[in-house]
CSV table of C-alpha atoms (C1' of nucleotides) in Angstrom, one decimal:
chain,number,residue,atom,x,y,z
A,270,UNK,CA,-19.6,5.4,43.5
A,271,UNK,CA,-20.4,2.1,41.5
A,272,UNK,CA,-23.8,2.8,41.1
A,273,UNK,CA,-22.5,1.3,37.7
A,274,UNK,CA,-23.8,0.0,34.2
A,275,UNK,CA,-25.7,-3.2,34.3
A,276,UNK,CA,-27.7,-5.1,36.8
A,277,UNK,CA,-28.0,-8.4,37.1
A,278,UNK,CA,-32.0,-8.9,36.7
A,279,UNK,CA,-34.4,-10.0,39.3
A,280,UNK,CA,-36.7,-12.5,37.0
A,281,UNK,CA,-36.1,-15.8,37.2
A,282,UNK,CA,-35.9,-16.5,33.2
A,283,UNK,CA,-34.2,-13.2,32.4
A,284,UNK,CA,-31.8,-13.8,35.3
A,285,UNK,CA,-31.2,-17.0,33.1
A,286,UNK,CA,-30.9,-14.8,29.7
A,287,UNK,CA,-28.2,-12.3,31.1
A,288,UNK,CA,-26.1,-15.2,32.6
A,289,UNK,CA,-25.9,-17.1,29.8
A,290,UNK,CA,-25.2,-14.2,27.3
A,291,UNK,CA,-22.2,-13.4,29.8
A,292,UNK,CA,-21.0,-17.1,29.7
A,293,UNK,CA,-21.2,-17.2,25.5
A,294,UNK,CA,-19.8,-13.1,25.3
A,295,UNK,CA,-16.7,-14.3,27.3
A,296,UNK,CA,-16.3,-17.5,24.6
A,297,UNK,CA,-16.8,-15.5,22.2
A,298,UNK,CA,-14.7,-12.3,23.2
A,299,UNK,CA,-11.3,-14.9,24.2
A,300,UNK,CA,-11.4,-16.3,20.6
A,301,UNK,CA,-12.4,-13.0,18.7
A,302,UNK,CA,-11.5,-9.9,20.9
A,303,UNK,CA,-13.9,-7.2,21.9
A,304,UNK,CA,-14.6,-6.2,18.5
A,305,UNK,CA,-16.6,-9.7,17.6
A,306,UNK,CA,-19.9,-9.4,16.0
A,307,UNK,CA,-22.4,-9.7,19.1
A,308,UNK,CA,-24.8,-11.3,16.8
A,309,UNK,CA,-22.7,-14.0,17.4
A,310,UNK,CA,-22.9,-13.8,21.0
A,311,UNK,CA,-26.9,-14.3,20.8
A,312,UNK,CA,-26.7,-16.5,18.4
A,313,UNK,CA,-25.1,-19.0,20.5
A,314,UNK,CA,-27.0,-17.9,23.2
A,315,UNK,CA,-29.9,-19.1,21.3
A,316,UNK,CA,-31.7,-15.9,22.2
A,317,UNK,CA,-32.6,-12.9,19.7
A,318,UNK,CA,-30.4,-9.7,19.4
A,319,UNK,CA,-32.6,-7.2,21.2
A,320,UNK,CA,-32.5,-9.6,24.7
A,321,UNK,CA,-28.7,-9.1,24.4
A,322,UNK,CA,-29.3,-5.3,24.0
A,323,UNK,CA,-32.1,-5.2,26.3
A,324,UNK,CA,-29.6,-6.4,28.6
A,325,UNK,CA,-26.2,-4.3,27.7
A,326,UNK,CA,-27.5,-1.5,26.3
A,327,UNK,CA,-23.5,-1.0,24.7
A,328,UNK,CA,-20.9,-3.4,24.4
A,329,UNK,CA,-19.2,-2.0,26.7
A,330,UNK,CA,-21.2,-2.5,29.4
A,331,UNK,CA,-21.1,-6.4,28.5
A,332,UNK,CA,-17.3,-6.2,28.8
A,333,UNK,CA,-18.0,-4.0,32.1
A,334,UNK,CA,-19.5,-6.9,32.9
A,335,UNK,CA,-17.1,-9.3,32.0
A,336,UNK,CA,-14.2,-7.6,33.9
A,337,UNK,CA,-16.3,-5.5,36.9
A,338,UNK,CA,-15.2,-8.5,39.3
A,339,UNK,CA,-11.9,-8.5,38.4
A,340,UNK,CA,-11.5,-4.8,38.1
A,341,UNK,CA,-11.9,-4.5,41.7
A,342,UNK,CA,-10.0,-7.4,43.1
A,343,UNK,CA,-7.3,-5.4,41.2
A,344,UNK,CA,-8.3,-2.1,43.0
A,345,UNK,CA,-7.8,-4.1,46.3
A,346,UNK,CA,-4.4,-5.6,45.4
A,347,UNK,CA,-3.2,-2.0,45.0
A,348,UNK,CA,-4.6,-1.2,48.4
A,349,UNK,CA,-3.7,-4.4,50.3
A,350,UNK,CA,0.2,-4.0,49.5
A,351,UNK,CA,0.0,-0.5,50.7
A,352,UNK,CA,2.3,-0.8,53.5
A,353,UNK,CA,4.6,-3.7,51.9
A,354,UNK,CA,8.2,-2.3,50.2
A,355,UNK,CA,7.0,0.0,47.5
A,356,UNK,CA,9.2,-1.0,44.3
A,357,UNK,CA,8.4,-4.7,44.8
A,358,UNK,CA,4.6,-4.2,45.3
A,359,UNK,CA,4.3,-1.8,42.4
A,360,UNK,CA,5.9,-4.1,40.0
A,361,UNK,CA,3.9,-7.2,41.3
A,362,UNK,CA,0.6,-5.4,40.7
A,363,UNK,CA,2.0,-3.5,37.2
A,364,UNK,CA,2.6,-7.2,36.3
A,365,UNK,CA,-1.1,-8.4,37.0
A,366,UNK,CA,-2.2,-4.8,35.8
A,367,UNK,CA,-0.5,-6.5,32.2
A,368,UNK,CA,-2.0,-9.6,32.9
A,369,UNK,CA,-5.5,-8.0,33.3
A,370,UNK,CA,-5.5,-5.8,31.1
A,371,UNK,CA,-4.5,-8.5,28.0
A,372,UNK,CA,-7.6,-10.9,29.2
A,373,UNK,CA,-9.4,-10.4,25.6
A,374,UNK,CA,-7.8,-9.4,22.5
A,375,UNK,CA,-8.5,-5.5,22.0
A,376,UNK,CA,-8.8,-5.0,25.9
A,377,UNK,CA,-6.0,-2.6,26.2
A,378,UNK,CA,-6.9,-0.1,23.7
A,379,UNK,CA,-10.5,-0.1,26.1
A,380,UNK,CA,-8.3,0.0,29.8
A,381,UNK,CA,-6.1,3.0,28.1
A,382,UNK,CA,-9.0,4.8,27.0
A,383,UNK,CA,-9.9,5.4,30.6
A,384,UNK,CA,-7.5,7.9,30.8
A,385,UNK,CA,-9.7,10.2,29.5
A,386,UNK,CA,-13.6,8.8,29.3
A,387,UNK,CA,-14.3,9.4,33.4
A,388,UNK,CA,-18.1,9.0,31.8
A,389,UNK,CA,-19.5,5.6,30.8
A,390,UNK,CA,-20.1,1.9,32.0
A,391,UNK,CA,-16.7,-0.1,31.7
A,392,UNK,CA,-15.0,3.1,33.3
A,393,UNK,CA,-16.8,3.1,36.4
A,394,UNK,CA,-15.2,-0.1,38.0
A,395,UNK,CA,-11.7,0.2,35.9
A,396,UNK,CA,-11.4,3.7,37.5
A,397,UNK,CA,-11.2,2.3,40.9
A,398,UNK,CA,-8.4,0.2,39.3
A,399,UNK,CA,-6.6,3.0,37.8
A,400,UNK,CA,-6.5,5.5,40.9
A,401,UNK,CA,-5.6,2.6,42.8
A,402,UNK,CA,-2.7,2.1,40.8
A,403,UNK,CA,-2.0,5.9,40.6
A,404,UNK,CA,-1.2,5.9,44.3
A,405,UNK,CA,0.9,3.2,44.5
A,406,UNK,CA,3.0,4.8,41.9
A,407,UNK,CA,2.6,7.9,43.7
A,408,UNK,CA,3.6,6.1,46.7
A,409,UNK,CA,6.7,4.8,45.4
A,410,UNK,CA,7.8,8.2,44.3
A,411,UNK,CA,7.3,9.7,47.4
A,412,UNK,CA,9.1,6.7,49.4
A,413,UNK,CA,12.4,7.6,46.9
A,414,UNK,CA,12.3,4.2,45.1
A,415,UNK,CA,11.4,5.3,41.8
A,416,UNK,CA,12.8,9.1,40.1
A,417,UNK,CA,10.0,11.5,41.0
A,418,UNK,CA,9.7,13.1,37.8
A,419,UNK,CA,7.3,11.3,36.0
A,420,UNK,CA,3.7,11.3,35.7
A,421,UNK,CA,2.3,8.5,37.3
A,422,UNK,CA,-0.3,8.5,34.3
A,423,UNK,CA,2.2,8.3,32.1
A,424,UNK,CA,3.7,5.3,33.4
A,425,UNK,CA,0.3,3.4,33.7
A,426,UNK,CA,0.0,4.8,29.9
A,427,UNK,CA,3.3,3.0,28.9
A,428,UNK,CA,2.4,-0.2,30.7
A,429,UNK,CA,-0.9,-0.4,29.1
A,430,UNK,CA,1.4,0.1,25.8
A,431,UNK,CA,3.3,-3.0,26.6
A,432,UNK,CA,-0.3,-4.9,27.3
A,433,UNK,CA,-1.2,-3.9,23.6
A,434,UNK,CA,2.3,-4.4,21.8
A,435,UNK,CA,2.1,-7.9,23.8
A,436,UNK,CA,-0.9,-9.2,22.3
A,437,UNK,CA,0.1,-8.3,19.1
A,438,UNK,CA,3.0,-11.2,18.8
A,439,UNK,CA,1.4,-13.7,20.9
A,440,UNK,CA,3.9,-16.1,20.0
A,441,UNK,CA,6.5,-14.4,22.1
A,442,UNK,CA,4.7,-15.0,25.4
A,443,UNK,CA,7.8,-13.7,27.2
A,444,UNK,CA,7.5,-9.9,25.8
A,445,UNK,CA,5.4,-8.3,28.1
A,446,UNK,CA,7.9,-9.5,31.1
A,447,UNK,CA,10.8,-8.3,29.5
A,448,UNK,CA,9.4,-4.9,28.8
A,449,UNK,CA,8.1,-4.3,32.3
A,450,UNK,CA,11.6,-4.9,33.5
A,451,UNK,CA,12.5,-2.7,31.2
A,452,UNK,CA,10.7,0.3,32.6
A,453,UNK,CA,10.9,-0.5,35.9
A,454,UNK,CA,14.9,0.0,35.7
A,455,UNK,CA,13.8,3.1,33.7
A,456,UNK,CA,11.9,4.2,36.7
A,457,UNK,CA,14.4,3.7,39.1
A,458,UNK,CA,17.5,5.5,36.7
A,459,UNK,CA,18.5,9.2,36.8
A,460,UNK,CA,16.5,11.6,33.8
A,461,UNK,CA,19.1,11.8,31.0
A,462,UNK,CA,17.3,12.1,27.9
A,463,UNK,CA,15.4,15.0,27.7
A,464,UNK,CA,12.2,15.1,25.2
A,465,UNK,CA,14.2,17.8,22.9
A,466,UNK,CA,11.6,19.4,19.8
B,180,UNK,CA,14.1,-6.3,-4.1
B,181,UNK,CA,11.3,-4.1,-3.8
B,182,UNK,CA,8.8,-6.2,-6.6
B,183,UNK,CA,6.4,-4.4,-4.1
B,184,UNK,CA,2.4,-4.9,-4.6
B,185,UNK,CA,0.7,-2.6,-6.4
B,186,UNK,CA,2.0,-0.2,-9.8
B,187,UNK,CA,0.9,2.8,-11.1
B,188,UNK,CA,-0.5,1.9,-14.4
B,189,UNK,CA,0.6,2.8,-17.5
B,190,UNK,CA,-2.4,4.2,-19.7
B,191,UNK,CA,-3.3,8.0,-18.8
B,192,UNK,CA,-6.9,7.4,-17.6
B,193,UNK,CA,-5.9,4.3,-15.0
B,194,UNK,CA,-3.2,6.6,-13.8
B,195,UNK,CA,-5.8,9.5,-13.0
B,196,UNK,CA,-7.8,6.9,-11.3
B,197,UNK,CA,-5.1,5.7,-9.7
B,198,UNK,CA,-3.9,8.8,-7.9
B,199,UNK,CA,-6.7,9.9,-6.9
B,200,UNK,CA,-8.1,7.3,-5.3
B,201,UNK,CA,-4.4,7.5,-3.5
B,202,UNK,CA,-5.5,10.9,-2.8
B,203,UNK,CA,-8.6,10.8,-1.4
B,204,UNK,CA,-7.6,7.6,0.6
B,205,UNK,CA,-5.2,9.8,2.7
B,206,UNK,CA,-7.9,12.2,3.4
B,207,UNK,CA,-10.1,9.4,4.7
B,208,UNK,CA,-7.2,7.4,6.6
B,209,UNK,CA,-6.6,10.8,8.2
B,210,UNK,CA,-10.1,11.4,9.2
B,211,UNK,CA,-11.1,7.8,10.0
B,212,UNK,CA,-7.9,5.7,10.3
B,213,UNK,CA,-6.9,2.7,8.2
B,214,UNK,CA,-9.7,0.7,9.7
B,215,UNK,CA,-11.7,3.3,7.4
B,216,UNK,CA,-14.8,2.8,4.8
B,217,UNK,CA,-12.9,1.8,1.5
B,218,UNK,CA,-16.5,2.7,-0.1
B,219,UNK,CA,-16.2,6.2,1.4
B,220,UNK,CA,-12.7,6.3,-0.9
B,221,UNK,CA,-14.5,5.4,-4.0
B,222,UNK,CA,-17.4,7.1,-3.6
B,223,UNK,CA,-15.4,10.5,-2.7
B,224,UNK,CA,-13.0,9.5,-6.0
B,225,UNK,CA,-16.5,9.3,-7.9
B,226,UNK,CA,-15.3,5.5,-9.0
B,227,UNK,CA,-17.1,2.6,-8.5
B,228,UNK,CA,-16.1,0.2,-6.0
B,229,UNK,CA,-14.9,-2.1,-8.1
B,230,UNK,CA,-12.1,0.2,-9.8
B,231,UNK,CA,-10.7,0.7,-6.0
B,232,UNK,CA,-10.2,-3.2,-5.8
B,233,UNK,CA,-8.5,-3.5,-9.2
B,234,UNK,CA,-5.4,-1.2,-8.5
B,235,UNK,CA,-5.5,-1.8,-4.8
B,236,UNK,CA,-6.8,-5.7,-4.3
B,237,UNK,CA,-6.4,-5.3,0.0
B,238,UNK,CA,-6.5,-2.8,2.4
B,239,UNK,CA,-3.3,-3.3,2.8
B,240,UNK,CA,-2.2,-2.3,-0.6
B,241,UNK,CA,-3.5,0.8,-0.1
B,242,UNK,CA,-1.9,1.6,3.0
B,243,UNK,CA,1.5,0.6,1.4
B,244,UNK,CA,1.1,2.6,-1.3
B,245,UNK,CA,0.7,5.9,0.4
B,246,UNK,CA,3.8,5.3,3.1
B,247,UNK,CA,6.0,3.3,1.0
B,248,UNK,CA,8.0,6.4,-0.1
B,249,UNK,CA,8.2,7.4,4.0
B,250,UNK,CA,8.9,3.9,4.4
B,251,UNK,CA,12.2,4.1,2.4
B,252,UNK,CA,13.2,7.5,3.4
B,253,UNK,CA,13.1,6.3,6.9
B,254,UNK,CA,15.4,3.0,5.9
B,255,UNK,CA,17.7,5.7,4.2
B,256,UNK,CA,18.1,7.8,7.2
B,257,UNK,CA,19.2,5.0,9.1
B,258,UNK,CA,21.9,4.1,6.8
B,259,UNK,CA,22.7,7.6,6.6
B,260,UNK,CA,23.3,8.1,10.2
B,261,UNK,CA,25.2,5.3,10.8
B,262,UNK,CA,28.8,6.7,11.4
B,263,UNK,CA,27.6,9.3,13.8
B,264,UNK,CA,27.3,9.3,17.5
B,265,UNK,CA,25.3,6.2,17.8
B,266,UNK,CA,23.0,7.3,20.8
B,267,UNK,CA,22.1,10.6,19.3
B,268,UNK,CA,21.3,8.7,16.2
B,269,UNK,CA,19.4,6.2,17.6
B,270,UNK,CA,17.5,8.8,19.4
B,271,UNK,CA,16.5,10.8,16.6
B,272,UNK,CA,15.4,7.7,14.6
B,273,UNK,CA,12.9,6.6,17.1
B,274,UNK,CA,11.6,10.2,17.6
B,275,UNK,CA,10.9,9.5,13.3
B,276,UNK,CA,10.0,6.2,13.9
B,277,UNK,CA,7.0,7.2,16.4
B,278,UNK,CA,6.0,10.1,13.9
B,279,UNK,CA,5.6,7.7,11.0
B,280,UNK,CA,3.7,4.9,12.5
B,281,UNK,CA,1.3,7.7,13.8
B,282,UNK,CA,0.9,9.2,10.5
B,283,UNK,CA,-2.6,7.3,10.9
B,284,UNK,CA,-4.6,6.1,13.6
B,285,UNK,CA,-4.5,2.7,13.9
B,286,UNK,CA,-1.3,2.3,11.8
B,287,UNK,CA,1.1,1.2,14.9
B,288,UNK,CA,-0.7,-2.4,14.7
B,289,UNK,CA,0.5,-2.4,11.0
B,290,UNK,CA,3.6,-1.6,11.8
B,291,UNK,CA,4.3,-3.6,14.9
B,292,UNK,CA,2.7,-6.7,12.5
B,293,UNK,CA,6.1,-6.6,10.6
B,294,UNK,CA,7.5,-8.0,13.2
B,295,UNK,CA,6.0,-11.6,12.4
B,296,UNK,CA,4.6,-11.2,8.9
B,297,UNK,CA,7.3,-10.9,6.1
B,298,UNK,CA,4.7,-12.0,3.6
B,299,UNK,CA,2.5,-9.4,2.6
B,300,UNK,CA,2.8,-6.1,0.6
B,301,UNK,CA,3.0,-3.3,3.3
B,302,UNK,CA,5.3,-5.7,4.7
B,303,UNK,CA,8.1,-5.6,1.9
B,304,UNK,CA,8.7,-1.9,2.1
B,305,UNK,CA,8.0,-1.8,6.1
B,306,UNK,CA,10.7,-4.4,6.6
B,307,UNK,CA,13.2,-2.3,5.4
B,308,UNK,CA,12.6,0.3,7.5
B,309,UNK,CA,12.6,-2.4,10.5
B,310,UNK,CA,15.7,-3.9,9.6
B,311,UNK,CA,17.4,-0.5,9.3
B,312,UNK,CA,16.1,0.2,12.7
B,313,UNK,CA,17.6,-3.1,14.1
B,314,UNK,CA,20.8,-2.3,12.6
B,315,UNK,CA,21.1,1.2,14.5
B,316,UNK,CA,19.8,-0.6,17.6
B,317,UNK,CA,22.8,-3.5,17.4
B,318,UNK,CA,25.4,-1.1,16.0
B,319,UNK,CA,24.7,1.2,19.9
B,320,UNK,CA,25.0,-2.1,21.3
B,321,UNK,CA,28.2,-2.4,19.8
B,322,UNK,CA,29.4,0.7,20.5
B,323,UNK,CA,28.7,0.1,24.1
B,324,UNK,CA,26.4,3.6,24.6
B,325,UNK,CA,23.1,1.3,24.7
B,326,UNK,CA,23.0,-2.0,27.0
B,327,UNK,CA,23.3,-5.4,25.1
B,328,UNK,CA,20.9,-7.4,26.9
B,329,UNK,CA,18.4,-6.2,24.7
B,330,UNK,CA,16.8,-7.9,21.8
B,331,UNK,CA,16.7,-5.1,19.5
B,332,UNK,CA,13.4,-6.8,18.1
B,333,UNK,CA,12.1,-5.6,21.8
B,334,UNK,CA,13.3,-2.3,21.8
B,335,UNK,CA,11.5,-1.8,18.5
B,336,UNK,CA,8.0,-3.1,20.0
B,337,UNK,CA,8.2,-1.0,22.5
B,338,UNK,CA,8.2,2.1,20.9
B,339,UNK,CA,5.7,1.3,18.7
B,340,UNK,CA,4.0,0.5,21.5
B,341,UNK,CA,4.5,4.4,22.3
B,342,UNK,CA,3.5,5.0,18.9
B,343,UNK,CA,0.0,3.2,19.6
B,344,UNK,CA,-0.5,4.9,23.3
B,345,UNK,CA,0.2,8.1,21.6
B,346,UNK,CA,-2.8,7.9,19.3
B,347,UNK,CA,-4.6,6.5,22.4
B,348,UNK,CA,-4.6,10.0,24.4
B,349,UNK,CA,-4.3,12.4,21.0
B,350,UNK,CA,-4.9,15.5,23.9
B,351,UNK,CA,-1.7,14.7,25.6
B,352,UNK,CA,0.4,16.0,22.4
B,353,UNK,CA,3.7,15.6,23.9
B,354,UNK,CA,3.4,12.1,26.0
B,355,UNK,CA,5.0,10.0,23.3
B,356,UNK,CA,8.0,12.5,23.6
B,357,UNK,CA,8.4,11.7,27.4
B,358,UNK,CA,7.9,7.6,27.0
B,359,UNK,CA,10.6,7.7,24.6
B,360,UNK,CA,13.0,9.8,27.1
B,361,UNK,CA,12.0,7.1,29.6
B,362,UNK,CA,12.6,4.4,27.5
B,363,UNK,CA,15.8,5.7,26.1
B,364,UNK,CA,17.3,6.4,30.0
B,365,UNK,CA,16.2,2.5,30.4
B,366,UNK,CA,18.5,1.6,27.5
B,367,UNK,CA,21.5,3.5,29.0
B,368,UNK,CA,20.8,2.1,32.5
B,369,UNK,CA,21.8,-1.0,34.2
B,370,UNK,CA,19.3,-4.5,34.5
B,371,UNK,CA,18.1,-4.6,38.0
B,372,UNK,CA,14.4,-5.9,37.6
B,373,UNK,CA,14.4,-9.2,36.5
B,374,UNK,CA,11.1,-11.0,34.7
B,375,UNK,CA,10.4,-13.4,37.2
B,376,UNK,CA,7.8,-15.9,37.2
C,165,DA,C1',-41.0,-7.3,32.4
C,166,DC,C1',-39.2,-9.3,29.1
C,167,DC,C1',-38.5,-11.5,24.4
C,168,DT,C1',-38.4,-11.5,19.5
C,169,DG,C1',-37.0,-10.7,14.9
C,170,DA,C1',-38.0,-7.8,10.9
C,171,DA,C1',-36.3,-3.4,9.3
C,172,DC,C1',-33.0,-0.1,8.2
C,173,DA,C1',-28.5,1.5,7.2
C,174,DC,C1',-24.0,0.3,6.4
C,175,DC,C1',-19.8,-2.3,5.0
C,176,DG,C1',-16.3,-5.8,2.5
C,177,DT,C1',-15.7,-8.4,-1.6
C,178,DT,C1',-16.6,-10.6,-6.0
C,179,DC,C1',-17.8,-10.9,-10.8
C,180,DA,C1',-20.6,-10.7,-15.0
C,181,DA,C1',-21.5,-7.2,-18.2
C,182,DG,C1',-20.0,-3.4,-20.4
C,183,DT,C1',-16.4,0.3,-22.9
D,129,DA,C1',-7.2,-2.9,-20.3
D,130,DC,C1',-10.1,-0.9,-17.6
D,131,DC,C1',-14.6,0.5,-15.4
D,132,DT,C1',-19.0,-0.4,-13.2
D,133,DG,C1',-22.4,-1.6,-9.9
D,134,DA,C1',-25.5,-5.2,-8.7
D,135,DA,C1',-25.3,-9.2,-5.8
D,136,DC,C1',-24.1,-11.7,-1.8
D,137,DA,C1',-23.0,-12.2,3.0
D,138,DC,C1',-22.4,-10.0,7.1
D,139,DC,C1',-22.9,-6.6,10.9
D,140,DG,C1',-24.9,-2.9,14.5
D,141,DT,C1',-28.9,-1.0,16.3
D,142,DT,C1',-33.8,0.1,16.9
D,143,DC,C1',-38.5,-0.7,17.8
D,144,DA,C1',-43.4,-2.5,17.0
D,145,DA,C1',-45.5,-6.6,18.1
D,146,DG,C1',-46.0,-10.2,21.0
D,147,DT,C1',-45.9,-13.1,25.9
DNA sequence: ACCTGAACACCGTTCAAGT
DNA sequence: ACCTGAACACCGTTCAAGT
């Protein structure tokens, strides 16, 4: 399954290289976003471009990097609270999934994108995360606690949203928590509004 | 009220220049988004790069320019609507509301910038939109059809935050549809979840 | 194995020189 | 009043040359 992206190397010196590179991409992804110039990144690093390419081939696979660890831990949250009350552990974990997914600016567009991109690097580990949070939704629905008419990919879609809308007024630090408890009293109402043409 | 950025100019061959950079901007903002090459718009126009800067001095400009006669029509449907059924209206708004911001990728994160910046050019004809929007937002609160523990300010995020999924997953056609019925129940419905810590 | 940085292609933005 | 494009600074990515 995670036979995924990047390896950590086995040299002593270039073992030294990709840490280092990690340590400066995560400076310089919390104050830029994902989009910052990775010149930058080896710049700081004090090492040339091509090591950082040499490295991760895509910068993807240095976010993949970045966010492989916690990626899982999230896929074992969703697991661990399996058998706890399903409304209370699905909004717990939809409120780290928020958390998570707004760690660097530019992050969510990357975790929504999974939806569809099954192929590449960062999508490996976040997969786990996703299916993981799939079932738990799925779980819920099935236990009665939340209507049963919904996708469960569209509600990880809308809570993704709320990631992204977050981060884009983050001097209102409170948004994202009020717009989860938004939805989650949408998911436990009765369907009245229909999607009319 | 509306000294808004940029003017058409006045003599005939600045005018021609004029429009069609306009034009061919919308052909590249649909093909590339608004994060597109402003050099591709004035090499397609066959002007130098320089003309595209003097009638439109930021991207921004640019992007104002083409929607700011969408932008208005939307404020004016607002008003319009405004001794009708106020659900129904609201309803139909937002469906608009999603439509326009998606008119090119990447423009929800224009459009959910209003929000904080009422400086700027796109900004001046945006925020009346916004406003409008606000207005039919309070004025179902009001009327006691929507619940009133809502900042309206969130309610807009939110579905610009649809908006911005939307684009996300282009394959899924009718997704932002099916947030905004579940988002629209959730307006209706009673708080249960609350944000905790 | 790994590292380096020059090389190439591209972009945003400004501004002196032209009409 | 308007147009032009060279100039500057910056970036992503590759790859031949080195250790």
């Amino acid at each position: 399954m995670s036979a995924t992206g990047v390896r950590r190397p086995a040299r002593a010196d270039a073992r030294r290289n990709y840490d280092l590179l990690l340590g400066k991409a995560h400076d310089v992804f919390t104050e830029h976003g994902t989009d910052a110039s990775l010149e930058e990144i080896a710049r700081r690093s004090g090492l040339g471009i091509g090591t950082l390419y040499r490295h991760f081939p895509t910068r993807d696979a240095l976010v993949e990097a970045l966010l492989r660890d916690r990626f899982e831990a999230m896929r074992q949250a969703a697991e661990r609270v399996r058998d706890e009350p399903p409304y209370e552990a699905l909004a717990q974990w939809l409120r780290k999934f928020i958390a998570g997914a707004a760690t660097y600016q530019g992050l969510p567009a990357s975790v929504v994108a999974i939806m569809r991109q099954p192929g590449s690097e960062l999508y490996a580990s976040c997969h786990g995360m996703r299916d993981a949070g799939l079932e738990l939704i799925a779980h819920a629905q099935q236990a009665h606690v939340i209507r049963d008419d919904l996708k469960p990919t569209d509600v990880l879609a809308l809570v993704g949203a709320i990631a992204w809308v977050g981060q884009q007024t983050p001097e209102d630090a409170g948004q994202p928590d009020r717009l989860l408890a938004l939805v989650l009293d949408a998911l436990t109402a009765p369907m009245k509004a229909r999607p009319t043409a």
